[in-house]
PDB file of C-alpha atoms in Angstrom:
ATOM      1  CA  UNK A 167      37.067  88.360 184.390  1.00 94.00           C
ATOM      2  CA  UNK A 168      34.107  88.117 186.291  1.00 98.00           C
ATOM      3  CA  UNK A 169      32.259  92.054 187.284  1.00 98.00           C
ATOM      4  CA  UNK A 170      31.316  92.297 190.759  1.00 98.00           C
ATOM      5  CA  UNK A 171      29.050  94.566 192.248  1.00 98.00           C
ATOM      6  CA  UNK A 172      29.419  95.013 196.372  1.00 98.00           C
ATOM      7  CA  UNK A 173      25.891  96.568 197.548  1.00 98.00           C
ATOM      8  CA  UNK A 174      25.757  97.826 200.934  1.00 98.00           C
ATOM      9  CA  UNK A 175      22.945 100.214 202.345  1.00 97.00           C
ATOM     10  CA  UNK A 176      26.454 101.673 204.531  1.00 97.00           C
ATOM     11  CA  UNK A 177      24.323 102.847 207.137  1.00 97.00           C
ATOM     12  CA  UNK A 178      25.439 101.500 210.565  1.00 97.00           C
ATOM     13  CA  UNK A 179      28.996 102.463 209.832  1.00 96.00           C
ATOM     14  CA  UNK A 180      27.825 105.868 209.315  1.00 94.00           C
ATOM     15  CA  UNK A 181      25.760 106.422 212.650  1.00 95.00           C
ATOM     16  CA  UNK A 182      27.201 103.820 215.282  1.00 96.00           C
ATOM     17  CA  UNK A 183      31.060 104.288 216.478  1.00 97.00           C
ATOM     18  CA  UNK A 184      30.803 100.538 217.614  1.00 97.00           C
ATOM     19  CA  UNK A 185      30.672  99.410 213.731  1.00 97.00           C
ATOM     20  CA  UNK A 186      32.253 102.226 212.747  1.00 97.00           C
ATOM     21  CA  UNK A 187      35.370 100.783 214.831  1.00 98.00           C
ATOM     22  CA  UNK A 188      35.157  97.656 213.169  1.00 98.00           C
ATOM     23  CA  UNK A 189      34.360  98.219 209.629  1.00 98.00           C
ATOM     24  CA  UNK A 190      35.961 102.011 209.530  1.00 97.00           C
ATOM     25  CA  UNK A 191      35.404 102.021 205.601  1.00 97.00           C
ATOM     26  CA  UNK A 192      32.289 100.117 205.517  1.00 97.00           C
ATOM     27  CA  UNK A 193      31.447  96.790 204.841  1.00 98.00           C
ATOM     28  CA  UNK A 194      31.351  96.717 201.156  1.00 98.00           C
ATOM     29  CA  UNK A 195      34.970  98.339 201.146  1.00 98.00           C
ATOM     30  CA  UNK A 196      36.236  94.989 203.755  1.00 98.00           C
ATOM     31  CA  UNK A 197      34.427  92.725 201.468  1.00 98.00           C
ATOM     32  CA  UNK A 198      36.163  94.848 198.141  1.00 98.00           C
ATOM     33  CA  UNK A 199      39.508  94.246 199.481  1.00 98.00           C
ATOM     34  CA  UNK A 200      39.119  90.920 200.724  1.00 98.00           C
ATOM     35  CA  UNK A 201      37.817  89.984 197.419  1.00 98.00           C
ATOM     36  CA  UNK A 202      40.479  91.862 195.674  1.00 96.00           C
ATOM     37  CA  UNK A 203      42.777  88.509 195.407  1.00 94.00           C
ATOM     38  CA  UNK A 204      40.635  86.669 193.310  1.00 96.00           C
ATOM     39  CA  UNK A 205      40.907  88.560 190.282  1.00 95.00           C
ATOM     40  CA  UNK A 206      37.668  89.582 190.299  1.00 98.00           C
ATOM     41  CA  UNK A 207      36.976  93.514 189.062  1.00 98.00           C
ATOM     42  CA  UNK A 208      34.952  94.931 191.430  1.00 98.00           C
ATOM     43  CA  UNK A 209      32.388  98.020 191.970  1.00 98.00           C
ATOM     44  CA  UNK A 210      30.809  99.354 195.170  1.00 98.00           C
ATOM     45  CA  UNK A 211      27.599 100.824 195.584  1.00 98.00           C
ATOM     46  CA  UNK A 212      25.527 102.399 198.707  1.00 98.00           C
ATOM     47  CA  UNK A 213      22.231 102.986 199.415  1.00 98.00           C
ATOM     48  CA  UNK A 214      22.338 106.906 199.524  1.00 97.00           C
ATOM     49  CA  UNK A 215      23.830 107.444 195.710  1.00 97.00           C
ATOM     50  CA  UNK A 216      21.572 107.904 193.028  1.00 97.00           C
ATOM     51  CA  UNK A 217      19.292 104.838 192.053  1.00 98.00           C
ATOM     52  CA  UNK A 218      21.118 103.314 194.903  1.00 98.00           C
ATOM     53  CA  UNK A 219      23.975 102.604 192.828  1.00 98.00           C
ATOM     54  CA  UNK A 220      21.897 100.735 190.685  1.00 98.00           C
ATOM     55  CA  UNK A 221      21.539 101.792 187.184  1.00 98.00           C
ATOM     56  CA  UNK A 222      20.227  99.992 184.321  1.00 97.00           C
ATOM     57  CA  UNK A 223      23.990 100.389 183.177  1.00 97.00           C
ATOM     58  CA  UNK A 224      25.602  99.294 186.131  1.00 98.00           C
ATOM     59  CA  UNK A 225      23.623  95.789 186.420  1.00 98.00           C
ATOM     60  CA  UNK A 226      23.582  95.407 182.908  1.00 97.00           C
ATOM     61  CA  UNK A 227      27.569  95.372 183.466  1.00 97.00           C
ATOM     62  CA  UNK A 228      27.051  93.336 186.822  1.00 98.00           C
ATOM     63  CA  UNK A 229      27.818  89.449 186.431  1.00 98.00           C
ATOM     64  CA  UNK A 230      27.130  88.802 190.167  1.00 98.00           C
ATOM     65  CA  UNK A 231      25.487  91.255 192.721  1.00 98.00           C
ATOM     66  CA  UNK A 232      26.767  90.818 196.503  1.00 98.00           C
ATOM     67  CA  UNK A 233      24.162  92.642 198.541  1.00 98.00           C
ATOM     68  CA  UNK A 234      24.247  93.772 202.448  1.00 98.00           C
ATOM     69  CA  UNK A 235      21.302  95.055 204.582  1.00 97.00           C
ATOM     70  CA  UNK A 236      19.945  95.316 207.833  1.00 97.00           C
ATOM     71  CA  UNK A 237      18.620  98.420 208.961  1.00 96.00           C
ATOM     72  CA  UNK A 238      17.491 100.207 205.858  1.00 97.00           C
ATOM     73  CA  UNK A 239      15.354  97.786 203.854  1.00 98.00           C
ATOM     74  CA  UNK A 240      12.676  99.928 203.507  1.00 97.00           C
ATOM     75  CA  UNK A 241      14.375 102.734 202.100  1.00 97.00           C
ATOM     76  CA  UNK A 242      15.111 100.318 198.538  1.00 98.00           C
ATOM     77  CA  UNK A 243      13.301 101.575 196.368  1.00 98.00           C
ATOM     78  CA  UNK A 244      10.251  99.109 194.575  1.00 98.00           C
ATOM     79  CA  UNK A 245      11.817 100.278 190.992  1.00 98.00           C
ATOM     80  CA  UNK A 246      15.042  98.967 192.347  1.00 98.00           C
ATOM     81  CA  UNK A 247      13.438  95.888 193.667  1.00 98.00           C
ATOM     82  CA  UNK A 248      12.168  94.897 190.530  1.00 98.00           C
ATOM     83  CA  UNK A 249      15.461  95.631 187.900  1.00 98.00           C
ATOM     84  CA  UNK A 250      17.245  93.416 190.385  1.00 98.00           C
ATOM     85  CA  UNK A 251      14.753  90.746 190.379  1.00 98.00           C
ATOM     86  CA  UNK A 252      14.636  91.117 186.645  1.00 97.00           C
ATOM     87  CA  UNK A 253      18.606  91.023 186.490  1.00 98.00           C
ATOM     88  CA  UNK A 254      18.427  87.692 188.475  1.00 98.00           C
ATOM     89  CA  UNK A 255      16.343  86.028 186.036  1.00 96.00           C
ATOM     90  CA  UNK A 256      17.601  86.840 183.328  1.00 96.00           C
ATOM     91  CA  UNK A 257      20.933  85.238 184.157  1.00 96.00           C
ATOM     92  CA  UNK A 258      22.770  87.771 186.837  1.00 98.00           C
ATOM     93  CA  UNK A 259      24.123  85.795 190.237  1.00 98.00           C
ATOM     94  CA  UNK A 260      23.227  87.118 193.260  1.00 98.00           C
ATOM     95  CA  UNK A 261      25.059  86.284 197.137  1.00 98.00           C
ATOM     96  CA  UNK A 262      22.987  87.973 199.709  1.00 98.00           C
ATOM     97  CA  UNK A 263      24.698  88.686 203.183  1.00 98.00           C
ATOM     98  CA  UNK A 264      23.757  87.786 206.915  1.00 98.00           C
ATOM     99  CA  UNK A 265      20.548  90.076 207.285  1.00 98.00           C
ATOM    100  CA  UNK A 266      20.000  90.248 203.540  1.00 98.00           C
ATOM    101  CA  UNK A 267      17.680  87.510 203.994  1.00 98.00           C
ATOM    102  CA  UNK A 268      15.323  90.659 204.999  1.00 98.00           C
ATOM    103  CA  UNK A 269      15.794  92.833 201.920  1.00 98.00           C
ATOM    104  CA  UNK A 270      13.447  93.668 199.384  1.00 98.00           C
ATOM    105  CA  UNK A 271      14.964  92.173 196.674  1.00 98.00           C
ATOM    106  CA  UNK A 272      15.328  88.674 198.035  1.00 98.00           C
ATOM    107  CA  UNK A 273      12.056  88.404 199.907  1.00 98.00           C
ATOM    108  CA  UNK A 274      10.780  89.052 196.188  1.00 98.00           C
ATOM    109  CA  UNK A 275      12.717  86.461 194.596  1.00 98.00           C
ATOM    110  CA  UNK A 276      12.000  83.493 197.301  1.00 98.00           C
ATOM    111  CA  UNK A 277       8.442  84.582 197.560  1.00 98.00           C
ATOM    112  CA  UNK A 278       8.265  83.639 201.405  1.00 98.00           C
ATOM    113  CA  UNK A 279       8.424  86.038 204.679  1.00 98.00           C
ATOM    114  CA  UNK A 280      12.048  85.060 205.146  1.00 98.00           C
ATOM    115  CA  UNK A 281      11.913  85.644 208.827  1.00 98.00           C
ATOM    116  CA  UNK A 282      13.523  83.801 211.500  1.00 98.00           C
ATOM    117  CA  UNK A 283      14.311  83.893 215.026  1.00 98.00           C
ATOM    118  CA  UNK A 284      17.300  85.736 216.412  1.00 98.00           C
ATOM    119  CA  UNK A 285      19.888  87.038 219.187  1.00 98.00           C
ATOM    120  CA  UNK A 286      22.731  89.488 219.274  1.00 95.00           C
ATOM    121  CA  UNK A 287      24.948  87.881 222.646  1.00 95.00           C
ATOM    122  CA  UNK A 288      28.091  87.774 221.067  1.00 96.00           C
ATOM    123  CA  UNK A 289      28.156  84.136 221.237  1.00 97.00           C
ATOM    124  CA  UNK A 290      30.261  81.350 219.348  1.00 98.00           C
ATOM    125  CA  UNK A 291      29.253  80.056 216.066  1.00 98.00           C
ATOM    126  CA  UNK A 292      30.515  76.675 214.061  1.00 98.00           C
ATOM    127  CA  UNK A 293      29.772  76.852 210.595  1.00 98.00           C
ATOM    128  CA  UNK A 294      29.873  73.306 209.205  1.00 98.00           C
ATOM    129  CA  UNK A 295      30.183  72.132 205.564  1.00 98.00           C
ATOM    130  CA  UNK A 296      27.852  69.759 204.659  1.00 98.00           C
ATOM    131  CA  UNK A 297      27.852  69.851 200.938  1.00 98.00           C
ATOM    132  CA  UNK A 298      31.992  69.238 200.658  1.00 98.00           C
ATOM    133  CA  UNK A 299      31.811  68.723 197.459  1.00 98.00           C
ATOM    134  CA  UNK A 300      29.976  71.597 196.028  1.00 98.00           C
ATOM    135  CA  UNK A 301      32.079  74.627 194.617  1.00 98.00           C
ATOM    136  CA  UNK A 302      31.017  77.181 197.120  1.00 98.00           C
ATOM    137  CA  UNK A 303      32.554  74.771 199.792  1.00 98.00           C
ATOM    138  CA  UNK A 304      35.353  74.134 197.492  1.00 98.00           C
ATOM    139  CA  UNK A 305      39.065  74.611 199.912  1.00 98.00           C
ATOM    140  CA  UNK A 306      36.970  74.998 203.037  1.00 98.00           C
ATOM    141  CA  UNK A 307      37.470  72.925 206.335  1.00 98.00           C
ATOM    142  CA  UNK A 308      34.918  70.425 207.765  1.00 98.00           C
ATOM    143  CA  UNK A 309      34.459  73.614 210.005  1.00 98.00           C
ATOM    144  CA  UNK A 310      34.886  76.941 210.272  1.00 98.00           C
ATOM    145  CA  UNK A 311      34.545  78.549 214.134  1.00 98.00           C
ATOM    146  CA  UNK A 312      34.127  81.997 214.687  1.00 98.00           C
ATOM    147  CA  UNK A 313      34.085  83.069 218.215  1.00 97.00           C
ATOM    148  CA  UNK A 314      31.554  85.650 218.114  1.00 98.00           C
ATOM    149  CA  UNK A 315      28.182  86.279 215.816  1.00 98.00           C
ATOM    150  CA  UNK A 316      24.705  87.231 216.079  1.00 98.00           C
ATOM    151  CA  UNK A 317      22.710  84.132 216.470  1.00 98.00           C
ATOM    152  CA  UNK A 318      19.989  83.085 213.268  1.00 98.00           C
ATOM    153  CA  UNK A 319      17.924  79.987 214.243  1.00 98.00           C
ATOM    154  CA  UNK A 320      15.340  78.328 212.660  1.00 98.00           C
ATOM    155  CA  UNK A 321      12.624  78.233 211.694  1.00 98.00           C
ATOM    156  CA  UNK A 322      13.778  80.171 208.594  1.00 98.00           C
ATOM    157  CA  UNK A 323      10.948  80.807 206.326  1.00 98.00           C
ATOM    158  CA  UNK A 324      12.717  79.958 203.164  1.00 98.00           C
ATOM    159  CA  UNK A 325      11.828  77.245 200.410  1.00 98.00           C
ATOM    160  CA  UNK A 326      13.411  74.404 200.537  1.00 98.00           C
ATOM    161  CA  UNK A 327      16.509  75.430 198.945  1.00 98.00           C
ATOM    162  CA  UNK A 328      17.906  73.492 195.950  1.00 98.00           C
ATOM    163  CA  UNK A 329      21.638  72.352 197.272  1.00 98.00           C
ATOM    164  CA  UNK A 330      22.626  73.161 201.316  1.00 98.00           C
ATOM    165  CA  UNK A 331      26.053  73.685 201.949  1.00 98.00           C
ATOM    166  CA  UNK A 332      26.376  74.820 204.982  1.00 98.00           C
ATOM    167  CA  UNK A 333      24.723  74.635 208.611  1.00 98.00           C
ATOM    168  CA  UNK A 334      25.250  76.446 211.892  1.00 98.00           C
ATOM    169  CA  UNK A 335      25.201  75.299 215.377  1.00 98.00           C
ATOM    170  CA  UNK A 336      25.613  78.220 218.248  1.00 98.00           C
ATOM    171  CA  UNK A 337      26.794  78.250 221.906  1.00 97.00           C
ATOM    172  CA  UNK A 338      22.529  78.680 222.778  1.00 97.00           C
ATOM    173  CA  UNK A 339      21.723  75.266 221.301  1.00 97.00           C
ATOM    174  CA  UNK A 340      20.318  76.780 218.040  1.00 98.00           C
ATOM    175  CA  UNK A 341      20.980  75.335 214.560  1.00 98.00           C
ATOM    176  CA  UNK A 342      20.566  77.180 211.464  1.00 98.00           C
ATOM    177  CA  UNK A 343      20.946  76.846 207.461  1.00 98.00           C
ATOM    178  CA  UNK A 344      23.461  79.031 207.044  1.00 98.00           C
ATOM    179  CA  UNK A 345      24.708  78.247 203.140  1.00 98.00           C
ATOM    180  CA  UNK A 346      21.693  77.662 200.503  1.00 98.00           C
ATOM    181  CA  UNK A 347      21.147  77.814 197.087  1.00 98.00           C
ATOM    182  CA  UNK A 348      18.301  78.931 194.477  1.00 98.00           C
ATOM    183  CA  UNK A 349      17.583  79.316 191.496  1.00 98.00           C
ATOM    184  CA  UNK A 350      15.745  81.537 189.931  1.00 98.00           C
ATOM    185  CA  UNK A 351      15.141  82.081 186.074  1.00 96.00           C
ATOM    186  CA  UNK A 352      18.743  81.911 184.524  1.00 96.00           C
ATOM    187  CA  UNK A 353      20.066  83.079 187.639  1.00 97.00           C
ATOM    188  CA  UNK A 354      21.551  81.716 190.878  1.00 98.00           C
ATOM    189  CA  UNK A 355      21.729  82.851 194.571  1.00 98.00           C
ATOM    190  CA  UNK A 356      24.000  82.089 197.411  1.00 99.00           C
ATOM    191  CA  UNK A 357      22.601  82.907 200.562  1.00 99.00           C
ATOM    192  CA  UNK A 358      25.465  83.263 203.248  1.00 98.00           C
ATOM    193  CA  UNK A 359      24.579  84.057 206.897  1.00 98.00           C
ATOM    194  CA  UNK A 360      27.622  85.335 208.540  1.00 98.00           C
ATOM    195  CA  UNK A 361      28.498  89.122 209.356  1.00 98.00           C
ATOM    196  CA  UNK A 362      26.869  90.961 211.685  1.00 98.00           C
ATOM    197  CA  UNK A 363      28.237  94.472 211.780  1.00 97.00           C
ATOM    198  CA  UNK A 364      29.696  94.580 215.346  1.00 97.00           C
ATOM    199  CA  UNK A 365      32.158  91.739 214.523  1.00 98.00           C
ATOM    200  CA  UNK A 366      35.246  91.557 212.448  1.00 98.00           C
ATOM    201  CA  UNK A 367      33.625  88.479 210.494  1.00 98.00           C
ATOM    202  CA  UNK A 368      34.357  89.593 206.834  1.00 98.00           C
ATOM    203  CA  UNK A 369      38.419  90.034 207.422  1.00 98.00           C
ATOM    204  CA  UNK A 370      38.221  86.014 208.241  1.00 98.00           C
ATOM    205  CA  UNK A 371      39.650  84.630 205.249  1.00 98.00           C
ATOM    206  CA  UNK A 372      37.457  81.655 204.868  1.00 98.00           C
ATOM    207  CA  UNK A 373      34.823  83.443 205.125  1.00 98.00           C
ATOM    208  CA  UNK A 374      36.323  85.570 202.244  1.00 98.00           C
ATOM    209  CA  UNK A 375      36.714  82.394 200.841  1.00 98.00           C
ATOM    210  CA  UNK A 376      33.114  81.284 200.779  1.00 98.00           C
ATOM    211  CA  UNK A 377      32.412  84.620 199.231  1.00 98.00           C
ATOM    212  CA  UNK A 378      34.295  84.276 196.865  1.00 98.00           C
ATOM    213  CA  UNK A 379      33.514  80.594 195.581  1.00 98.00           C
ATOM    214  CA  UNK A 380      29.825  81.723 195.468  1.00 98.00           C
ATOM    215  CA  UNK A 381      30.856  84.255 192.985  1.00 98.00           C
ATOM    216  CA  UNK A 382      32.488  81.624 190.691  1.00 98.00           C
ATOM    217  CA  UNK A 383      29.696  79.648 191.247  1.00 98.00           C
ATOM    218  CA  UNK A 384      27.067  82.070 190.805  1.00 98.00           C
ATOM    219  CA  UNK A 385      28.555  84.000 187.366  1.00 98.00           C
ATOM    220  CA  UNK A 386      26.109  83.915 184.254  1.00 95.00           C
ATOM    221  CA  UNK A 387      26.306  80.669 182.428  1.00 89.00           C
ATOM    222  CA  UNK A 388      26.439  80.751 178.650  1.00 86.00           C
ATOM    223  CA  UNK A 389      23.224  79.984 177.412  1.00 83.00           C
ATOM    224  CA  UNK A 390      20.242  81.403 174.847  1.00 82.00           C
ATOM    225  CA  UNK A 391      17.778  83.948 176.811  1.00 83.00           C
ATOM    226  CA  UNK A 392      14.550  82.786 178.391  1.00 86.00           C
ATOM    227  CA  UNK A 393      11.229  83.066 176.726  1.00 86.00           C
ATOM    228  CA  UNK A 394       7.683  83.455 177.266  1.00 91.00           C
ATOM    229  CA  UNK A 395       4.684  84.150 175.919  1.00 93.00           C
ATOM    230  CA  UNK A 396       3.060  83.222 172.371  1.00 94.00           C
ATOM    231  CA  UNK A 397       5.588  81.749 170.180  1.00 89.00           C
ATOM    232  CA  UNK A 398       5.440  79.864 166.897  1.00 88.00           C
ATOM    233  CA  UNK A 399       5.800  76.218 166.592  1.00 89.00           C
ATOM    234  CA  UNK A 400       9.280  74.778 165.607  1.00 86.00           C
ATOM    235  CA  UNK A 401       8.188  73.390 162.866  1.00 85.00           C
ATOM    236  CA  UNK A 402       5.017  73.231 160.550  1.00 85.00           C
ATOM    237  CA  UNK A 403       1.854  71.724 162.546  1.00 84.00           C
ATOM    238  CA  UNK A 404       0.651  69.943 159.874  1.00 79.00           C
ATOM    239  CA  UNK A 405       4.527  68.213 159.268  1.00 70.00           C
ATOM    240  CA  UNK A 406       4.022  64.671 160.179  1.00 66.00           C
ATOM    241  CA  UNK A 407       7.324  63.827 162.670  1.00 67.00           C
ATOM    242  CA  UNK A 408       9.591  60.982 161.347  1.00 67.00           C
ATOM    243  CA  UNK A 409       9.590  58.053 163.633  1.00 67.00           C
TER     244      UNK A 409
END
């Protein structure tokens, strides 16, 4: 079974009735019970609790990390920062959420400003999958439409990712890559664009879907640790190889 840990600062559902409407328990408790189908066993955590949820012991017991932000990034704590970045390497998966692409944690990891242009008009996005045959787009549709999202467009100051699996196209003219992996150490991200907190975008069930390939995907792979640093040599220097 694979442990999932739903991060979400849970600020905007606590201070605006408009999101409050929409996501009444939050958005890491829509995402929890959408999720709850595939099997996975899941944990919730929020900004305001201790270590934001965070322990040592609760990412030590984390096999993938599903993070939501927006309004709040600078209230995650640097100490946090870094045990997730450190988590990531050493083999945890990480999906980060629509204005993720802001938050501390995966600004550090991609090493790049991560900004990009934006507009909130309610307007229609088409999600297309252009990687078909990669997991994450694994049961989903040449096309998923959802009738109204905040608009991302590019530029989005990312590195190149290493696979693309999905892009966006809005009702403005913009274009955006909406579905990207990394990797990073022994770990790998999904980066997943849709879900802006003023629309219902996370009871859509292939968008639920999406999520919940990239946790397959994205689970630790079996595999010795990673090391660094001065190390002895495999076998004696002065052994002369047989060719």
């Amino acid at each position: 079974m694979i442990n999932v840990t739903i991060w979400n600062e849970f600020v905007h559902e606590n201070i605006h009735d408009e999101v409050k409407a929409v996501y009444p328990e939050g958005i890491h408790m829509a995402l929890a019970n959408g999720l709850q189908e595939s099997g996975f066993a899941i944990t919730t955590a929020t900004l305001d609790q201790p270590e934001h949820g965070l322990s040592e012991g609760v990412l030590n017991q984390t096999d993938v990390l599903i993070w939501w932000g927006h309004m709040a990034h600078d209230r995650v704590s640097d100490e946090i920062t870094a045990r997730v970045v450190r988590r990531v390497q050493e083999g945890m998966g990480l999906i980060v959420l629509h204005s993720g692409h802001f938050s501390k944690p995966f600004k550090a990891l991609m090493g790049t400003s991560c900004d990009l242009k934006w507009r909130e008009a309610g307007e229609q996005e088409i999600l297309w999958n252009v990687n078909p045959s990669h997991p994450i787009a694994e049961g989903i549709d040449a096309s998923v439409i959802l009738e109204r999202e905040e608009m991302y467009g590019e530029y989005f100051d990312i590195p190149t990712p290493d696979e693309l699996v999905f892009i966006s196209n809005f009702a403005g003219g913009e274009v955006f890559r909406s579905g990207c992996t990394f990797r990073r150490g022994r770990g790998k991200i999904f980066y997943f664009r849709p879900g802006h907190e003023t629309y219902p975008t996370y009871y859509k069930p292939e968008i639920i879907k999406i999520i919940a390939n990239g946790v397959k995907w994205a689970q630790p792979a079996a595999g010795s640790a990673l090391q660094f640093g001065n190390v002895q040599p495999v076998r004696a220097l002065n052994e002369v190889p047989v060719v």
